[in-house]
CSV table of C-alpha atoms in Angstrom, one decimal:
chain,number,residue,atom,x,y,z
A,25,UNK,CA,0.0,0.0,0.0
A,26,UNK,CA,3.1,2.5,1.1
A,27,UNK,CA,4.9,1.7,-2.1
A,28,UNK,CA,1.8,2.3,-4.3
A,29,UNK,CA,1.7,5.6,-2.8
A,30,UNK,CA,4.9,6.5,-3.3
A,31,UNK,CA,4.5,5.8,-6.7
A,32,UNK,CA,1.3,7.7,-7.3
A,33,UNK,CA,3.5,10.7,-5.6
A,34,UNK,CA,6.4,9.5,-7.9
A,35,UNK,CA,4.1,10.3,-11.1
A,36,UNK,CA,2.4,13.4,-10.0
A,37,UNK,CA,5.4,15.1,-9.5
A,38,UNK,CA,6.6,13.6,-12.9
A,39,UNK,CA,3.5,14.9,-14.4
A,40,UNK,CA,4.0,18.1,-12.9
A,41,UNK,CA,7.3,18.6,-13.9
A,42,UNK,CA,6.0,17.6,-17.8
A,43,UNK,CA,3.8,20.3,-17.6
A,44,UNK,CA,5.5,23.1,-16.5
A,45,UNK,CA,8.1,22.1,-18.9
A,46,UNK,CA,6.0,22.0,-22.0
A,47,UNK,CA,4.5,25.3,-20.0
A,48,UNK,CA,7.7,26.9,-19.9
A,49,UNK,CA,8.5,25.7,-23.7
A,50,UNK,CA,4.8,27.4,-24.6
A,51,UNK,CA,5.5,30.9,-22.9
A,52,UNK,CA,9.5,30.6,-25.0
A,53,UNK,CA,7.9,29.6,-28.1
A,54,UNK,CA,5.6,32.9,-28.0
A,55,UNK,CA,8.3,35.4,-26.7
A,56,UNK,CA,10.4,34.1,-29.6
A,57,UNK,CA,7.6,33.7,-32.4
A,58,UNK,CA,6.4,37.5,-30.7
A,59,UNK,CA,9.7,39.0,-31.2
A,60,UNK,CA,10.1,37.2,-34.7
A,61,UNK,CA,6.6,39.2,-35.9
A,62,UNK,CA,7.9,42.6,-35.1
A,63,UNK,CA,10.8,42.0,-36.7
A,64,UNK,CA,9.4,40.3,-39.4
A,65,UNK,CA,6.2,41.7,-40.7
A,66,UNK,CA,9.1,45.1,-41.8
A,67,UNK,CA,11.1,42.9,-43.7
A,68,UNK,CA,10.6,42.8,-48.0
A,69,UNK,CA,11.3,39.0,-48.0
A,70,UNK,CA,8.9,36.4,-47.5
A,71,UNK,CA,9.6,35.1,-43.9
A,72,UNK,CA,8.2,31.9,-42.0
A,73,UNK,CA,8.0,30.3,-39.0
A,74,UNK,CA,7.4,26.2,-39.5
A,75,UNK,CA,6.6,24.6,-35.8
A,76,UNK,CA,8.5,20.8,-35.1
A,77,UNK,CA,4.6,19.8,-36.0
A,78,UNK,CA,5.0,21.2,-39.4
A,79,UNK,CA,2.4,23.9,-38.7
A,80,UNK,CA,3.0,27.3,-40.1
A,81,UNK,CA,2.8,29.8,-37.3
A,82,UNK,CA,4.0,32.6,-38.8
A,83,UNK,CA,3.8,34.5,-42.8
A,84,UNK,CA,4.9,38.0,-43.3
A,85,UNK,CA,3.2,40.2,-44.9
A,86,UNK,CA,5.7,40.6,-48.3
A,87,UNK,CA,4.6,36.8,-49.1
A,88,UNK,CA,1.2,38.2,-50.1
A,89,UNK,CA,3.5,40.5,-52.5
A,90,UNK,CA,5.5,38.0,-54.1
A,91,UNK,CA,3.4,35.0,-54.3
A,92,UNK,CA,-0.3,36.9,-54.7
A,93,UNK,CA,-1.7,34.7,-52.2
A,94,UNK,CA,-2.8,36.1,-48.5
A,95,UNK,CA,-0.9,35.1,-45.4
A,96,UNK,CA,-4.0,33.3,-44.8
A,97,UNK,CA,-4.4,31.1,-47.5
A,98,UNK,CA,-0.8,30.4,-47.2
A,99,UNK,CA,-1.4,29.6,-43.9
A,100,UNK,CA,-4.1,26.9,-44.7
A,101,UNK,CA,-2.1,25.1,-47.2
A,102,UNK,CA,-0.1,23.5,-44.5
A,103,UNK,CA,3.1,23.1,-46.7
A,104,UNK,CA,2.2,26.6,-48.0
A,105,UNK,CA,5.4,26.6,-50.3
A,106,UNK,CA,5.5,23.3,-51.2
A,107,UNK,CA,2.7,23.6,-53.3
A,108,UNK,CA,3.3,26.6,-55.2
A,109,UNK,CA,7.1,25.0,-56.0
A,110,UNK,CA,7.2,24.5,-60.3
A,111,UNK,CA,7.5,21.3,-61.8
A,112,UNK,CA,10.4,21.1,-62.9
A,113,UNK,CA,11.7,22.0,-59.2
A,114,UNK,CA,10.2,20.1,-57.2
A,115,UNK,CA,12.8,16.9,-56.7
A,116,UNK,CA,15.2,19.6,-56.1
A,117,UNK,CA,12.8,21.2,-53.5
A,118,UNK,CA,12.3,17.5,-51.4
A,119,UNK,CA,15.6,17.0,-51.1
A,120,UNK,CA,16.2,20.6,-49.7
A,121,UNK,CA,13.4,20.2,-47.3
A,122,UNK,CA,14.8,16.2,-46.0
A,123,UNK,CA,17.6,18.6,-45.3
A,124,UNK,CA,16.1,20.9,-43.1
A,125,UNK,CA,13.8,18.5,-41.9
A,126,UNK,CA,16.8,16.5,-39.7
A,127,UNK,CA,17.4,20.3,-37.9
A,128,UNK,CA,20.0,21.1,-40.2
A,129,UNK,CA,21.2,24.5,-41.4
A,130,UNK,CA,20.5,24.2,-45.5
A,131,UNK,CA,22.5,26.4,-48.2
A,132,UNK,CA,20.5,28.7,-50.0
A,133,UNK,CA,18.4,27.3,-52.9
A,134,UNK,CA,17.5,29.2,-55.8
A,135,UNK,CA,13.8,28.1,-56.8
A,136,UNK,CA,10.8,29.4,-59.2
A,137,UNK,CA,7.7,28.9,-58.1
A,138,UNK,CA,3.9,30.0,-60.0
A,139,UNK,CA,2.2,32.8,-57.9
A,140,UNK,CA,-1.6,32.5,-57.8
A,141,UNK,CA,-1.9,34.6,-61.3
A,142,UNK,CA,0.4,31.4,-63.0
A,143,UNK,CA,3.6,33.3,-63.0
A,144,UNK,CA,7.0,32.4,-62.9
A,145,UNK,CA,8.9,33.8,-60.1
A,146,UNK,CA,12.7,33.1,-58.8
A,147,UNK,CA,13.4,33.3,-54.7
A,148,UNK,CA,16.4,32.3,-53.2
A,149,UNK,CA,14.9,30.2,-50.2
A,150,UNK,CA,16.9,29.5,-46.6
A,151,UNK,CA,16.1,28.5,-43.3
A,152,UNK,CA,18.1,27.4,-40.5
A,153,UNK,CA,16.7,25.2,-37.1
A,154,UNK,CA,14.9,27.6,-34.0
A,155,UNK,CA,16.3,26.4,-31.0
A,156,UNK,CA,15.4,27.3,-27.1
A,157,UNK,CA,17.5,28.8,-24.7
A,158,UNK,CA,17.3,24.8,-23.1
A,159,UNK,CA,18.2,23.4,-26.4
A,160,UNK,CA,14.8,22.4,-27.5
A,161,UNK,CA,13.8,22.8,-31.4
A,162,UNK,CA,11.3,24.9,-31.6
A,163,UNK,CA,10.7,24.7,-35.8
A,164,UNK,CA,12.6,26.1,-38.6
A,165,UNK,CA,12.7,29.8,-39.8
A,166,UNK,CA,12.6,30.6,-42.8
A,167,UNK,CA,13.6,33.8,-45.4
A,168,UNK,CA,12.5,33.6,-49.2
A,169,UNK,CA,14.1,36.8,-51.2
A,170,UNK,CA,12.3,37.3,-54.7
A,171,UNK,CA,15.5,37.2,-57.2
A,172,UNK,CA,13.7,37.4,-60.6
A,173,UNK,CA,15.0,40.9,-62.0
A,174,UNK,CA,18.3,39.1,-61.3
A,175,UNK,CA,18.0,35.8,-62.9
A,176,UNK,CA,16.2,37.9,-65.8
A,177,UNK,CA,19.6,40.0,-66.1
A,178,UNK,CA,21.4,37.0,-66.1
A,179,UNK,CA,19.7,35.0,-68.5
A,180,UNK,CA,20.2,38.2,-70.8
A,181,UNK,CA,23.9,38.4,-70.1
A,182,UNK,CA,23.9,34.6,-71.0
A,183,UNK,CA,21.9,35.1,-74.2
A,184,UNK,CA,24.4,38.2,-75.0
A,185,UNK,CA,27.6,35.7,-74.4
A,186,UNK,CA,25.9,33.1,-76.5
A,187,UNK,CA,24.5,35.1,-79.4
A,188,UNK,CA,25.9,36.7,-82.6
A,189,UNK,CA,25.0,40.2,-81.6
A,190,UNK,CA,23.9,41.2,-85.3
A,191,UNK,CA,22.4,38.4,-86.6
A,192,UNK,CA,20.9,36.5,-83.2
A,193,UNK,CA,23.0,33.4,-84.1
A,194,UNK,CA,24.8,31.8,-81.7
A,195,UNK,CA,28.2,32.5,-81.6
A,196,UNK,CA,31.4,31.4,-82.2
A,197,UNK,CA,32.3,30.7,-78.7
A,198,UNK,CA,29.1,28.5,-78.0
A,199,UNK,CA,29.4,26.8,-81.3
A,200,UNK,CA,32.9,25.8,-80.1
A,201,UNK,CA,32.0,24.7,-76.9
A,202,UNK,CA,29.1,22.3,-78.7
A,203,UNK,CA,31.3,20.7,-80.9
A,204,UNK,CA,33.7,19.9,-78.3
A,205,UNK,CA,30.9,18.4,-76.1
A,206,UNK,CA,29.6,16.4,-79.0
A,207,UNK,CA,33.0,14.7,-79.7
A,208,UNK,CA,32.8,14.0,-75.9
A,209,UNK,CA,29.3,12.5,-76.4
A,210,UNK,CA,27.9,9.6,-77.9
A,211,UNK,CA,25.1,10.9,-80.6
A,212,UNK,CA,26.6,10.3,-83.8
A,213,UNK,CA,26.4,10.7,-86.8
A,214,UNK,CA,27.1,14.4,-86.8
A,215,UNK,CA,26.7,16.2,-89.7
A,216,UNK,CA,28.9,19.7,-89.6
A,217,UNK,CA,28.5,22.3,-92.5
A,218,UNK,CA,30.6,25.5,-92.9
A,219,UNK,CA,29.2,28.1,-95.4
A,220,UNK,CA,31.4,31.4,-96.5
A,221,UNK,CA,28.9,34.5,-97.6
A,222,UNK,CA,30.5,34.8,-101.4
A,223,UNK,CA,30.6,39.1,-102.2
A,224,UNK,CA,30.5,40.6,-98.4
A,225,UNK,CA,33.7,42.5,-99.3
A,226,UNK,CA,32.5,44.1,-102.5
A,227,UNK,CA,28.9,44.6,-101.1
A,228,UNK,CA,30.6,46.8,-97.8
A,229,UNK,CA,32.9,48.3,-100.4
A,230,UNK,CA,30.4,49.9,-102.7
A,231,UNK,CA,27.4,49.9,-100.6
A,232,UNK,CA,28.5,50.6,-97.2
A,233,UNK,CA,28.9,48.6,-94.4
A,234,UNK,CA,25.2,49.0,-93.3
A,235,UNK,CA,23.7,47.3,-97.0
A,236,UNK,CA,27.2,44.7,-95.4
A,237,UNK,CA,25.2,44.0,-92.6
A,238,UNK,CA,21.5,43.8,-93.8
A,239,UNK,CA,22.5,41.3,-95.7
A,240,UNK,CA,24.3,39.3,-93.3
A,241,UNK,CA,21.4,39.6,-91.8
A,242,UNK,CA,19.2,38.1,-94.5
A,243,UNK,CA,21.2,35.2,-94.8
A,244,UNK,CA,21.1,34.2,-91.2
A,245,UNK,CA,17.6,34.4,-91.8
A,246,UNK,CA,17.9,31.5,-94.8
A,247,UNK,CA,19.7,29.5,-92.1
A,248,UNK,CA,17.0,30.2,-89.5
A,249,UNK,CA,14.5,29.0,-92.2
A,250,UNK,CA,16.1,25.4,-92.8
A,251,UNK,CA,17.7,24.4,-90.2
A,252,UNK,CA,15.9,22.4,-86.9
A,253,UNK,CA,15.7,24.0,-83.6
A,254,UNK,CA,17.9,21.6,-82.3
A,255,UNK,CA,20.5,22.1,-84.9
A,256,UNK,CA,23.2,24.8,-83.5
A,257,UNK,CA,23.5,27.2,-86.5
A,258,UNK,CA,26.3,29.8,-85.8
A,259,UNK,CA,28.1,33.2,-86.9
A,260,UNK,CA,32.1,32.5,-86.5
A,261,UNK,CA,33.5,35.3,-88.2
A,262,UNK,CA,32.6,38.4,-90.7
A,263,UNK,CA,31.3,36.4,-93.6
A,264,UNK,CA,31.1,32.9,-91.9
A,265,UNK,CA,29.0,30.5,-90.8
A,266,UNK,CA,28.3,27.5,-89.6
A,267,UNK,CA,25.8,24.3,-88.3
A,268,UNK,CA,26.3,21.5,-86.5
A,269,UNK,CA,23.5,18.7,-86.6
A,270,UNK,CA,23.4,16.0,-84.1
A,271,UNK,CA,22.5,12.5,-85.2
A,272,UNK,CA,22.1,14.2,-88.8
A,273,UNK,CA,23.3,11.6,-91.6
A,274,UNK,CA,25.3,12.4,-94.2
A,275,UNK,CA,22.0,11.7,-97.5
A,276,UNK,CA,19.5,13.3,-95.2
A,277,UNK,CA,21.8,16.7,-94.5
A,278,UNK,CA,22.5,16.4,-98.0
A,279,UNK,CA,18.6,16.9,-98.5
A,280,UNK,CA,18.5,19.7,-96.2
A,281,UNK,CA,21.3,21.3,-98.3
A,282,UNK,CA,19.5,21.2,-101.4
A,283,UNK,CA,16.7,23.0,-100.1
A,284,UNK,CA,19.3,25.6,-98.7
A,285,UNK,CA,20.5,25.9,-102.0
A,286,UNK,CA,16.5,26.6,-103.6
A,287,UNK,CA,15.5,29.4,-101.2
A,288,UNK,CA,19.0,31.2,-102.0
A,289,UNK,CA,17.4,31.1,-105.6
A,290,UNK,CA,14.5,32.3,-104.7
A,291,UNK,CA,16.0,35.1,-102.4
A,292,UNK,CA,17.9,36.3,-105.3
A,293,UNK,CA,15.6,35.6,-107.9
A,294,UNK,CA,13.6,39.3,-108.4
A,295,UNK,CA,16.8,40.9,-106.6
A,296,UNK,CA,19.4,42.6,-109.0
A,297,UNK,CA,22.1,43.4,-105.9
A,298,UNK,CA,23.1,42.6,-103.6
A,299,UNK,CA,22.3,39.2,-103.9
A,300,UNK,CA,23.2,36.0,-101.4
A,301,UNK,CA,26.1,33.7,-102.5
A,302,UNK,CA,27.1,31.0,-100.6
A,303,UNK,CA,30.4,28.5,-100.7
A,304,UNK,CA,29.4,25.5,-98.7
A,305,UNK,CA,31.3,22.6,-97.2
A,306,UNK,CA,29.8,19.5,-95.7
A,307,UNK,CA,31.0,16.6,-93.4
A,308,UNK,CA,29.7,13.9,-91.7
A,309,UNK,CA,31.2,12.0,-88.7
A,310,UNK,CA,30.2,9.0,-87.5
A,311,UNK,CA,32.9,8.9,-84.0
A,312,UNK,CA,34.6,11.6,-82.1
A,313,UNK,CA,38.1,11.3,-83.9
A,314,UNK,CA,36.3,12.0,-87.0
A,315,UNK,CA,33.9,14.7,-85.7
A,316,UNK,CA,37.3,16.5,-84.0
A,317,UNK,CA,38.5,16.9,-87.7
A,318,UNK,CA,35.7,17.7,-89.4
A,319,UNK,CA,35.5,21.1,-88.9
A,320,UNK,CA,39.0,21.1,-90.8
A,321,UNK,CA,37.5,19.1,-93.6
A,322,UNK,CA,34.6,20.7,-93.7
A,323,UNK,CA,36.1,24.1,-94.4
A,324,UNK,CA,38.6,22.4,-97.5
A,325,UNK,CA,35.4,21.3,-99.0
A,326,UNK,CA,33.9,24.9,-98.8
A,327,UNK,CA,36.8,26.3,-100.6
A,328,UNK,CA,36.8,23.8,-103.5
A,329,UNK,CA,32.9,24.6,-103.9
A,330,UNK,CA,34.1,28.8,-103.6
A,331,UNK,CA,37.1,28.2,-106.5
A,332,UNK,CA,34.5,25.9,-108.5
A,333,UNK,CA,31.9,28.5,-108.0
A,334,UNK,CA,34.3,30.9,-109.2
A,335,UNK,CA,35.2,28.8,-112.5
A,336,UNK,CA,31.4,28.8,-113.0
A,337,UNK,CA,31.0,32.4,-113.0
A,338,UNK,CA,33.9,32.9,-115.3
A,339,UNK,CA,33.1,30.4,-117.7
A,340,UNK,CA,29.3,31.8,-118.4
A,341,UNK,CA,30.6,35.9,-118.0
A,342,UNK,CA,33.3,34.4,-120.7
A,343,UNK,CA,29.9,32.6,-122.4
A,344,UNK,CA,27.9,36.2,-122.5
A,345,UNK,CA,30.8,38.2,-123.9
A,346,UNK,CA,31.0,35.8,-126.2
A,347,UNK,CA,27.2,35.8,-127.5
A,348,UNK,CA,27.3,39.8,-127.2
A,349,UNK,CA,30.5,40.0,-129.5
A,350,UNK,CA,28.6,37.8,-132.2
A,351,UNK,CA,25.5,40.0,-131.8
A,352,UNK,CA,27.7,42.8,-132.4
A,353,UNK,CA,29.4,41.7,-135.8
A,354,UNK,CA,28.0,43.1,-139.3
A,355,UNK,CA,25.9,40.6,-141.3
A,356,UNK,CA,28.1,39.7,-144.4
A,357,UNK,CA,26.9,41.7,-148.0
A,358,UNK,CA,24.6,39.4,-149.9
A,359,UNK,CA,26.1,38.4,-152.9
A,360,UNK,CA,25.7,40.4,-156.2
């Protein structure tokens, strides 16, 4: 009978002492989460406060802002972010939260998500544990700081570094790097064509360099017109360019070429001057050692096409003199 009351005291007291440490754990957790708010609710990032539970205590006011939601209905969705996380983020997004989910301090995680009006918008999101003057976790807090001008201004720097500034091609630098990943890569064949605009020279010359670059920028226009998407079709220098098609066979490019070759007619065909000219080379590798040196070979076949093309030219000006001179002889006297 003693010992049973000794243990009845034994668990009262234990009881007790739960409860006025869960007590003294409530009255923390507000003094924090109070002193959070104030701070808080100023601030131009989205801030949170997640409880141990997974509840969300606590939205600032800018997250109405940024994601066009109210703190309210943010509140209600439980994982609040989680949902509003884009697609294509999301695996990225789990394995940030397992992170922060064990009470660890996560890096900073650059993330879009769709606001309620179905936009795209980037934050940098980070959060680090809450933790009790005893210790005790008390949730995670969190900071989300819209960075969409930014990624926008990079993804414009990008395009610049990437792009043929006059003609919207890519340029000479990313063509480079492609080729070399390509050789690196497995998808072959790959078909690689280099093409010299025939006349630039002469056109700048007696034009000006602005008729020079309008029609630059009508041919990259032809290329724009026939080759894929996927192709990369490049600017490398004044009056060059060139393409590279992955897993493009040597009698289907060929095809491709062809029809290159019949809207340059057409281009030309109710234009006097200046008119689009090109030498083309083609080359098709079928392994990385061949693909390394078909740029090379590529470019000796342009140059027998631009000397041939040449001989053409000549042959038919020589052909037209020719037929004028005749036209210009007198018709022999009749005979008497």
């Amino acid at each position: 009978m003693v010992a049973a009351c000794d243990e009845t005291v034994y668990l009262t007291k234990k009881v007790n002492s739960l409860k006025n440490e869960v007590a003294k754990m409530a009255e923390e957790l507000a003094r924090y989460k109070e002193l959070f708010q104030v701070l808080a609710d100023w601030s131009t990032n989205w801030i949170f406060w997640e409880s141990p539970a997974g509840e969300i205590l606590y939205v600032s006011p800018a997250a109405s802002r940024i994601s066009g939601y109210s703190t309210e209905e943010l509140k209600k969705q439980g994982k609040h972010f989680t949902t509003l996380i884009h697609p294509e983020d999301q695996a990225l997004w789990r394995k940030h939260q397992r992170e922060a989910g064990r009470g660890e301090s996560t890096r900073p995680l650059d993330v879009r998500i769709l606001t309620k009006m179905g936009e795209t918008r980037w934050l940098t999101h980070s959060c680090q544990p809450v933790l009790g003057e005893s210790g005790k976790f008390l949730g995670l807090r969190g900071s989300l700081v819209d960075i969409t001008e930014r990624k926008q201004i990079e993804e414009q720097l990008r395009f610049m570094s990437n792009r043929d500034s006059l003609t919207g091609l890519y340029s000479r630098g990313f063509f480079m790097n492609e080729l070399d990943r390509l050789i690196k890569g497995r998808i072959f064949p790959v078909t690689l064509v280099m093409a010299d605009l025939d006349g630039l020279k002469e056109v700048n010359d007696s034009l000006g360099h602005a008729a020079g670059d309008a029609l630059i920028r009508q041919s990259a226009r032809l290329f724009q017109k026939i080759f894929r998407t996927d192709d990369v079709v490049a600017r490398i220098g004044g009056d060059e360019f060139a393409v590279l098609m992955p897993g493009m066979a040597e009698t289907a490019a060929t095809q491709i070429l062809h029809r290159f070759r019949r809207l340059e007619a057409e281009y030309n065909q109710d234009r006097q001057t200046p008119r689009i000219a090109f030498s083309i080379g083609m080359y098709t590798a079928n392994d990385p050692k061949s693909l390394a040196a078909a740029l090379e070979r590529a470019d000796v076949i342009m140059y027998r096409d631009k000397e041939q093309r040449k001989t053409n030219e000549t042959k038919e000006r020589e052909t037209e003199e020719a037929g004028s001179s005749r036209d210009r002889e007198p018709l022999p006297n009749n005979p008497a």
